[in-house]
């Protein structure tokens, strides 16, 4: 998937070192990304985590590439892929702090939503976030996903607390309006 600012390609274990160099010590990223498993403490740990992720049969993980610098700047995924239900979840998204802004996340979501709705026949996309992660929730709402509700004690976090998840969706009936909104946002970023 290729846009003007970013390209998405399958995540590879060789991306671990590059991403570790960008986010390894960023406690804010690790606060929100992943759960259950310990926070990676090295590029090797991140490599092992990528191995687990890319071999899951119900998921597709992507590296986010900044086209200007040709640098791997983050990762995102189709999760909980249920072809019979024509459902995808977009999640596990992170972008290195030095590359946040500039429309990169918006374009990554635009590429994924376009792929899901226009090439794979999706009827529903779920996007969820920790309800306490206001930056993520704001970004999800900015792309036009609708808040469906909060799921309390949805899963246990690394620190032992229970997270409340904010569930959002884009359904096929919303896609034309959501797509137009995303295209407008992307044109404003130019």
PDB file of C-alpha atoms in Angstrom:
ATOM      1  CA  UNK A   1       0.000   0.000   0.000  1.00  0.00           C
ATOM      2  CA  UNK A   2       1.576   3.237  -1.128  1.00  0.00           C
ATOM      3  CA  UNK A   3       0.572   6.810  -0.354  1.00  0.00           C
ATOM      4  CA  UNK A   4       2.222  10.205  -0.730  1.00  0.00           C
ATOM      5  CA  UNK A   5       3.791  10.281   2.743  1.00  0.00           C
ATOM      6  CA  UNK A   6       3.949   6.664   3.815  1.00  0.00           C
ATOM      7  CA  UNK A   7       4.037   3.183   2.390  1.00  0.00           C
ATOM      8  CA  UNK A   8       2.907   0.042   4.186  1.00  0.00           C
ATOM      9  CA  UNK A   9       4.600  -3.277   3.559  1.00  0.00           C
ATOM     10  CA  UNK A  10       4.570  -6.563   5.456  1.00  0.00           C
ATOM     11  CA  UNK A  11       6.436  -6.278   8.746  1.00  0.00           C
ATOM     12  CA  UNK A  12       9.673  -8.232   8.756  1.00  0.00           C
ATOM     13  CA  UNK A  13      11.767  -9.324  11.712  1.00  0.00           C
ATOM     14  CA  UNK A  14      14.625  -7.324  10.205  1.00  0.00           C
ATOM     15  CA  UNK A  15      12.619  -4.173  11.065  1.00  0.00           C
ATOM     16  CA  UNK A  16      13.119  -4.802  14.783  1.00  0.00           C
ATOM     17  CA  UNK A  17      16.512  -3.129  15.084  1.00  0.00           C
ATOM     18  CA  UNK A  18      15.462  -0.035  13.124  1.00  0.00           C
ATOM     19  CA  UNK A  19      12.319   0.403  15.192  1.00  0.00           C
ATOM     20  CA  UNK A  20      14.175  -0.310  18.420  1.00  0.00           C
ATOM     21  CA  UNK A  21      16.595   2.497  17.584  1.00  0.00           C
ATOM     22  CA  UNK A  22      13.614   4.878  17.230  1.00  0.00           C
ATOM     23  CA  UNK A  23      11.343   3.780  20.096  1.00  0.00           C
ATOM     24  CA  UNK A  24      13.315   1.468  22.367  1.00  0.00           C
ATOM     25  CA  UNK A  25      13.548   3.976  25.202  1.00  0.00           C
ATOM     26  CA  UNK A  26      10.212   5.711  24.598  1.00  0.00           C
ATOM     27  CA  UNK A  27       8.211   4.775  27.690  1.00  0.00           C
ATOM     28  CA  UNK A  28       5.113   6.551  26.359  1.00  0.00           C
ATOM     29  CA  UNK A  29       4.959   4.276  23.303  1.00  0.00           C
ATOM     30  CA  UNK A  30       5.404   1.137  25.416  1.00  0.00           C
ATOM     31  CA  UNK A  31       2.778   2.344  27.880  1.00  0.00           C
ATOM     32  CA  UNK A  32       0.120   1.979  25.199  1.00  0.00           C
ATOM     33  CA  UNK A  33       1.459  -0.598  22.723  1.00  0.00           C
ATOM     34  CA  UNK A  34       0.989  -4.250  23.546  1.00  0.00           C
ATOM     35  CA  UNK A  35      -0.255  -5.820  26.725  1.00  0.00           C
ATOM     36  CA  UNK A  36       0.384  -8.871  28.788  1.00  0.00           C
ATOM     37  CA  UNK A  37       3.857  -9.542  27.409  1.00  0.00           C
ATOM     38  CA  UNK A  38       6.741  -7.759  29.098  1.00  0.00           C
ATOM     39  CA  UNK A  39       7.996  -4.524  27.558  1.00  0.00           C
ATOM     40  CA  UNK A  40      10.817  -5.405  25.164  1.00  0.00           C
ATOM     41  CA  UNK A  41      14.179  -4.542  26.698  1.00  0.00           C
ATOM     42  CA  UNK A  42      16.260  -4.955  23.544  1.00  0.00           C
ATOM     43  CA  UNK A  43      16.067  -5.191  19.775  1.00  0.00           C
ATOM     44  CA  UNK A  44      16.283  -8.978  20.207  1.00  0.00           C
ATOM     45  CA  UNK A  45      13.147  -8.959  22.385  1.00  0.00           C
ATOM     46  CA  UNK A  46      11.356  -6.873  19.756  1.00  0.00           C
ATOM     47  CA  UNK A  47      12.574  -9.301  17.081  1.00  0.00           C
ATOM     48  CA  UNK A  48      11.042 -12.207  19.046  1.00  0.00           C
ATOM     49  CA  UNK A  49       7.785 -10.288  19.472  1.00  0.00           C
ATOM     50  CA  UNK A  50       7.659  -9.636  15.716  1.00  0.00           C
ATOM     51  CA  UNK A  51       8.181 -13.369  15.068  1.00  0.00           C
ATOM     52  CA  UNK A  52       5.143 -14.163  17.220  1.00  0.00           C
ATOM     53  CA  UNK A  53       3.038 -11.484  15.552  1.00  0.00           C
ATOM     54  CA  UNK A  54       3.809 -12.163  11.902  1.00  0.00           C
ATOM     55  CA  UNK A  55       2.981 -15.845  12.312  1.00  0.00           C
ATOM     56  CA  UNK A  56      -0.547 -15.290  13.670  1.00  0.00           C
ATOM     57  CA  UNK A  57      -3.113 -16.638  11.183  1.00  0.00           C
ATOM     58  CA  UNK A  58      -5.762 -13.994  11.960  1.00  0.00           C
ATOM     59  CA  UNK A  59      -3.501 -10.950  11.581  1.00  0.00           C
ATOM     60  CA  UNK A  60      -1.370  -9.060   9.078  1.00  0.00           C
ATOM     61  CA  UNK A  61       1.320  -6.738  10.425  1.00  0.00           C
ATOM     62  CA  UNK A  62       2.772  -3.885   8.394  1.00  0.00           C
ATOM     63  CA  UNK A  63       5.822  -1.668   8.672  1.00  0.00           C
ATOM     64  CA  UNK A  64       5.063   2.018   8.196  1.00  0.00           C
ATOM     65  CA  UNK A  65       7.697   3.547   5.928  1.00  0.00           C
ATOM     66  CA  UNK A  66       8.240   7.312   5.743  1.00  0.00           C
ATOM     67  CA  UNK A  67       8.632   7.874   2.008  1.00  0.00           C
ATOM     68  CA  UNK A  68      10.743  11.028   2.271  1.00  0.00           C
ATOM     69  CA  UNK A  69      13.440   9.437   4.464  1.00  0.00           C
ATOM     70  CA  UNK A  70      12.763   5.827   3.373  1.00  0.00           C
ATOM     71  CA  UNK A  71      12.848   4.926   7.084  1.00  0.00           C
ATOM     72  CA  UNK A  72      10.737   2.380   8.957  1.00  0.00           C
ATOM     73  CA  UNK A  73       8.943   4.664  11.428  1.00  0.00           C
ATOM     74  CA  UNK A  74       6.321   2.411  12.983  1.00  0.00           C
ATOM     75  CA  UNK A  75       3.968  -0.496  12.646  1.00  0.00           C
ATOM     76  CA  UNK A  76       0.261  -1.170  12.258  1.00  0.00           C
ATOM     77  CA  UNK A  77      -1.869  -4.244  11.666  1.00  0.00           C
ATOM     78  CA  UNK A  78      -5.044  -5.844  10.477  1.00  0.00           C
ATOM     79  CA  UNK A  79      -6.094  -7.902  13.501  1.00  0.00           C
ATOM     80  CA  UNK A  80      -8.981 -10.259  14.225  1.00  0.00           C
ATOM     81  CA  UNK A  81      -9.467 -10.866  10.505  1.00  0.00           C
ATOM     82  CA  UNK A  82     -12.739 -12.749  10.066  1.00  0.00           C
ATOM     83  CA  UNK A  83     -13.319 -13.247   6.361  1.00  0.00           C
ATOM     84  CA  UNK A  84     -16.685 -14.938   6.842  1.00  0.00           C
ATOM     85  CA  UNK A  85     -17.905 -11.825   8.710  1.00  0.00           C
ATOM     86  CA  UNK A  86     -15.974  -9.467   6.391  1.00  0.00           C
ATOM     87  CA  UNK A  87     -14.469  -7.893   9.511  1.00  0.00           C
ATOM     88  CA  UNK A  88     -11.045  -6.424  10.172  1.00  0.00           C
ATOM     89  CA  UNK A  89      -9.640  -4.660  13.185  1.00  0.00           C
ATOM     90  CA  UNK A  90      -6.991  -1.981  12.683  1.00  0.00           C
ATOM     91  CA  UNK A  91      -4.661  -1.812  15.643  1.00  0.00           C
ATOM     92  CA  UNK A  92      -1.266  -2.253  17.241  1.00  0.00           C
ATOM     93  CA  UNK A  93      -0.358   1.042  15.618  1.00  0.00           C
ATOM     94  CA  UNK A  94       2.602   3.090  16.719  1.00  0.00           C
ATOM     95  CA  UNK A  95       4.727   5.737  15.066  1.00  0.00           C
ATOM     96  CA  UNK A  96       8.069   6.876  16.453  1.00  0.00           C
ATOM     97  CA  UNK A  97       7.710  10.214  18.281  1.00  0.00           C
ATOM     98  CA  UNK A  98      10.063  12.024  15.890  1.00  0.00           C
ATOM     99  CA  UNK A  99       7.754  11.108  12.978  1.00  0.00           C
ATOM    100  CA  UNK A 100       4.374  11.872  14.570  1.00  0.00           C
ATOM    101  CA  UNK A 101       2.300  14.517  12.845  1.00  0.00           C
ATOM    102  CA  UNK A 102       2.480  15.522   9.223  1.00  0.00           C
ATOM    103  CA  UNK A 103      -0.461  13.306   8.264  1.00  0.00           C
ATOM    104  CA  UNK A 104       1.448  10.010   8.422  1.00  0.00           C
ATOM    105  CA  UNK A 105      -1.011   8.221  10.724  1.00  0.00           C
ATOM    106  CA  UNK A 106      -3.989   9.608   8.808  1.00  0.00           C
ATOM    107  CA  UNK A 107      -2.539   8.358   5.537  1.00  0.00           C
ATOM    108  CA  UNK A 108      -1.695   4.940   7.002  1.00  0.00           C
ATOM    109  CA  UNK A 109      -5.306   4.568   8.169  1.00  0.00           C
ATOM    110  CA  UNK A 110      -6.580   5.810   4.792  1.00  0.00           C
ATOM    111  CA  UNK A 111      -4.499   3.172   2.993  1.00  0.00           C
ATOM    112  CA  UNK A 112      -5.700   0.412   5.313  1.00  0.00           C
ATOM    113  CA  UNK A 113      -9.361   1.396   5.188  1.00  0.00           C
ATOM    114  CA  UNK A 114      -9.210   1.659   1.391  1.00  0.00           C
ATOM    115  CA  UNK A 115      -7.581  -1.772   1.177  1.00  0.00           C
ATOM    116  CA  UNK A 116     -10.161  -3.326   3.495  1.00  0.00           C
ATOM    117  CA  UNK A 117     -13.305  -1.784   2.006  1.00  0.00           C
ATOM    118  CA  UNK A 118     -12.378  -1.509  -1.666  1.00  0.00           C
ATOM    119  CA  UNK A 119     -10.135  -4.525  -2.229  1.00  0.00           C
ATOM    120  CA  UNK A 120     -11.153  -7.065   0.410  1.00  0.00           C
ATOM    121  CA  UNK A 121     -14.889  -6.503   0.711  1.00  0.00           C
ATOM    122  CA  UNK A 122     -14.962  -5.476   4.374  1.00  0.00           C
ATOM    123  CA  UNK A 123     -18.274  -4.445   5.876  1.00  0.00           C
ATOM    124  CA  UNK A 124     -16.884  -3.507   9.292  1.00  0.00           C
ATOM    125  CA  UNK A 125     -13.605  -2.171  10.642  1.00  0.00           C
ATOM    126  CA  UNK A 126     -13.065  -2.066  14.400  1.00  0.00           C
ATOM    127  CA  UNK A 127     -10.518   0.281  15.932  1.00  0.00           C
ATOM    128  CA  UNK A 128     -10.061   0.217  19.685  1.00  0.00           C
ATOM    129  CA  UNK A 129      -7.827   1.959  22.171  1.00  0.00           C
ATOM    130  CA  UNK A 130      -7.221   2.143  25.873  1.00  0.00           C
ATOM    131  CA  UNK A 131      -9.862   4.622  27.038  1.00  0.00           C
ATOM    132  CA  UNK A 132      -7.161   6.477  28.997  1.00  0.00           C
ATOM    133  CA  UNK A 133      -5.057   6.996  25.842  1.00  0.00           C
ATOM    134  CA  UNK A 134      -6.535  10.326  24.825  1.00  0.00           C
ATOM    135  CA  UNK A 135      -4.030  10.950  21.998  1.00  0.00           C
ATOM    136  CA  UNK A 136      -4.994   7.666  20.347  1.00  0.00           C
ATOM    137  CA  UNK A 137      -8.713   8.202  20.832  1.00  0.00           C
ATOM    138  CA  UNK A 138      -8.486  11.697  19.355  1.00  0.00           C
ATOM    139  CA  UNK A 139      -6.619  10.309  16.322  1.00  0.00           C
ATOM    140  CA  UNK A 140      -9.236   7.560  15.857  1.00  0.00           C
ATOM    141  CA  UNK A 141     -12.086  10.046  16.014  1.00  0.00           C
ATOM    142  CA  UNK A 142     -10.248  12.440  13.663  1.00  0.00           C
ATOM    143  CA  UNK A 143     -10.282   9.831  10.891  1.00  0.00           C
ATOM    144  CA  UNK A 144     -14.063   9.524  11.237  1.00  0.00           C
ATOM    145  CA  UNK A 145     -14.466   6.298  13.203  1.00  0.00           C
ATOM    146  CA  UNK A 146     -17.579   6.305  15.388  1.00  0.00           C
ATOM    147  CA  UNK A 147     -17.357   5.596  19.114  1.00  0.00           C
ATOM    148  CA  UNK A 148     -19.515   2.571  19.873  1.00  0.00           C
ATOM    149  CA  UNK A 149     -18.863   2.364  23.576  1.00  0.00           C
ATOM    150  CA  UNK A 150     -16.535   1.430  26.383  1.00  0.00           C
ATOM    151  CA  UNK A 151     -15.762  -2.139  27.367  1.00  0.00           C
ATOM    152  CA  UNK A 152     -14.737  -2.171  31.013  1.00  0.00           C
ATOM    153  CA  UNK A 153     -12.018  -4.540  32.246  1.00  0.00           C
ATOM    154  CA  UNK A 154     -11.425  -5.579  28.636  1.00  0.00           C
ATOM    155  CA  UNK A 155      -7.921  -6.928  29.304  1.00  0.00           C
ATOM    156  CA  UNK A 156      -5.160  -6.848  31.857  1.00  0.00           C
ATOM    157  CA  UNK A 157      -2.260  -4.492  31.240  1.00  0.00           C
ATOM    158  CA  UNK A 158       1.424  -5.136  31.883  1.00  0.00           C
ATOM    159  CA  UNK A 159       1.254  -3.353  35.229  1.00  0.00           C
ATOM    160  CA  UNK A 160      -1.606  -5.578  36.427  1.00  0.00           C
ATOM    161  CA  UNK A 161      -4.359  -2.980  36.049  1.00  0.00           C
ATOM    162  CA  UNK A 162      -7.438  -3.663  33.950  1.00  0.00           C
ATOM    163  CA  UNK A 163      -7.976  -1.512  30.913  1.00  0.00           C
ATOM    164  CA  UNK A 164     -11.219  -0.030  29.731  1.00  0.00           C
ATOM    165  CA  UNK A 165     -11.255  -0.157  25.938  1.00  0.00           C
ATOM    166  CA  UNK A 166     -12.919   2.452  23.743  1.00  0.00           C
ATOM    167  CA  UNK A 167     -14.415   0.663  20.721  1.00  0.00           C
ATOM    168  CA  UNK A 168     -14.809   2.573  17.456  1.00  0.00           C
ATOM    169  CA  UNK A 169     -15.914   1.434  14.026  1.00  0.00           C
ATOM    170  CA  UNK A 170     -16.197   2.370  10.409  1.00  0.00           C
ATOM    171  CA  UNK A 171     -18.827   0.367   8.549  1.00  0.00           C
ATOM    172  CA  UNK A 172     -19.269   0.045   4.815  1.00  0.00           C
ATOM    173  CA  UNK A 173     -22.201   2.478   4.844  1.00  0.00           C
ATOM    174  CA  UNK A 174     -19.929   5.104   6.493  1.00  0.00           C
ATOM    175  CA  UNK A 175     -17.029   4.547   4.109  1.00  0.00           C
ATOM    176  CA  UNK A 176     -17.870   7.128   1.380  1.00  0.00           C
ATOM    177  CA  UNK A 177     -18.183   9.937   3.948  1.00  0.00           C
ATOM    178  CA  UNK A 178     -15.174   8.733   5.950  1.00  0.00           C
ATOM    179  CA  UNK A 179     -13.095   8.451   2.775  1.00  0.00           C
ATOM    180  CA  UNK A 180     -14.012  11.996   1.702  1.00  0.00           C
ATOM    181  CA  UNK A 181     -13.127  13.286   5.191  1.00  0.00           C
ATOM    182  CA  UNK A 182      -9.757  11.523   5.101  1.00  0.00           C
ATOM    183  CA  UNK A 183      -8.989  12.861   1.628  1.00  0.00           C
ATOM    184  CA  UNK A 184      -9.815  16.377   2.828  1.00  0.00           C
ATOM    185  CA  UNK A 185      -7.565  15.958   5.884  1.00  0.00           C
ATOM    186  CA  UNK A 186      -4.742  14.667   3.705  1.00  0.00           C
ATOM    187  CA  UNK A 187      -5.084  17.577   1.266  1.00  0.00           C
ATOM    188  CA  UNK A 188      -4.847  20.032   4.190  1.00  0.00           C
ATOM    189  CA  UNK A 189      -1.604  18.368   5.327  1.00  0.00           C
ATOM    190  CA  UNK A 190       0.071  19.158   1.976  1.00  0.00           C
TER     191      UNK A 190
END
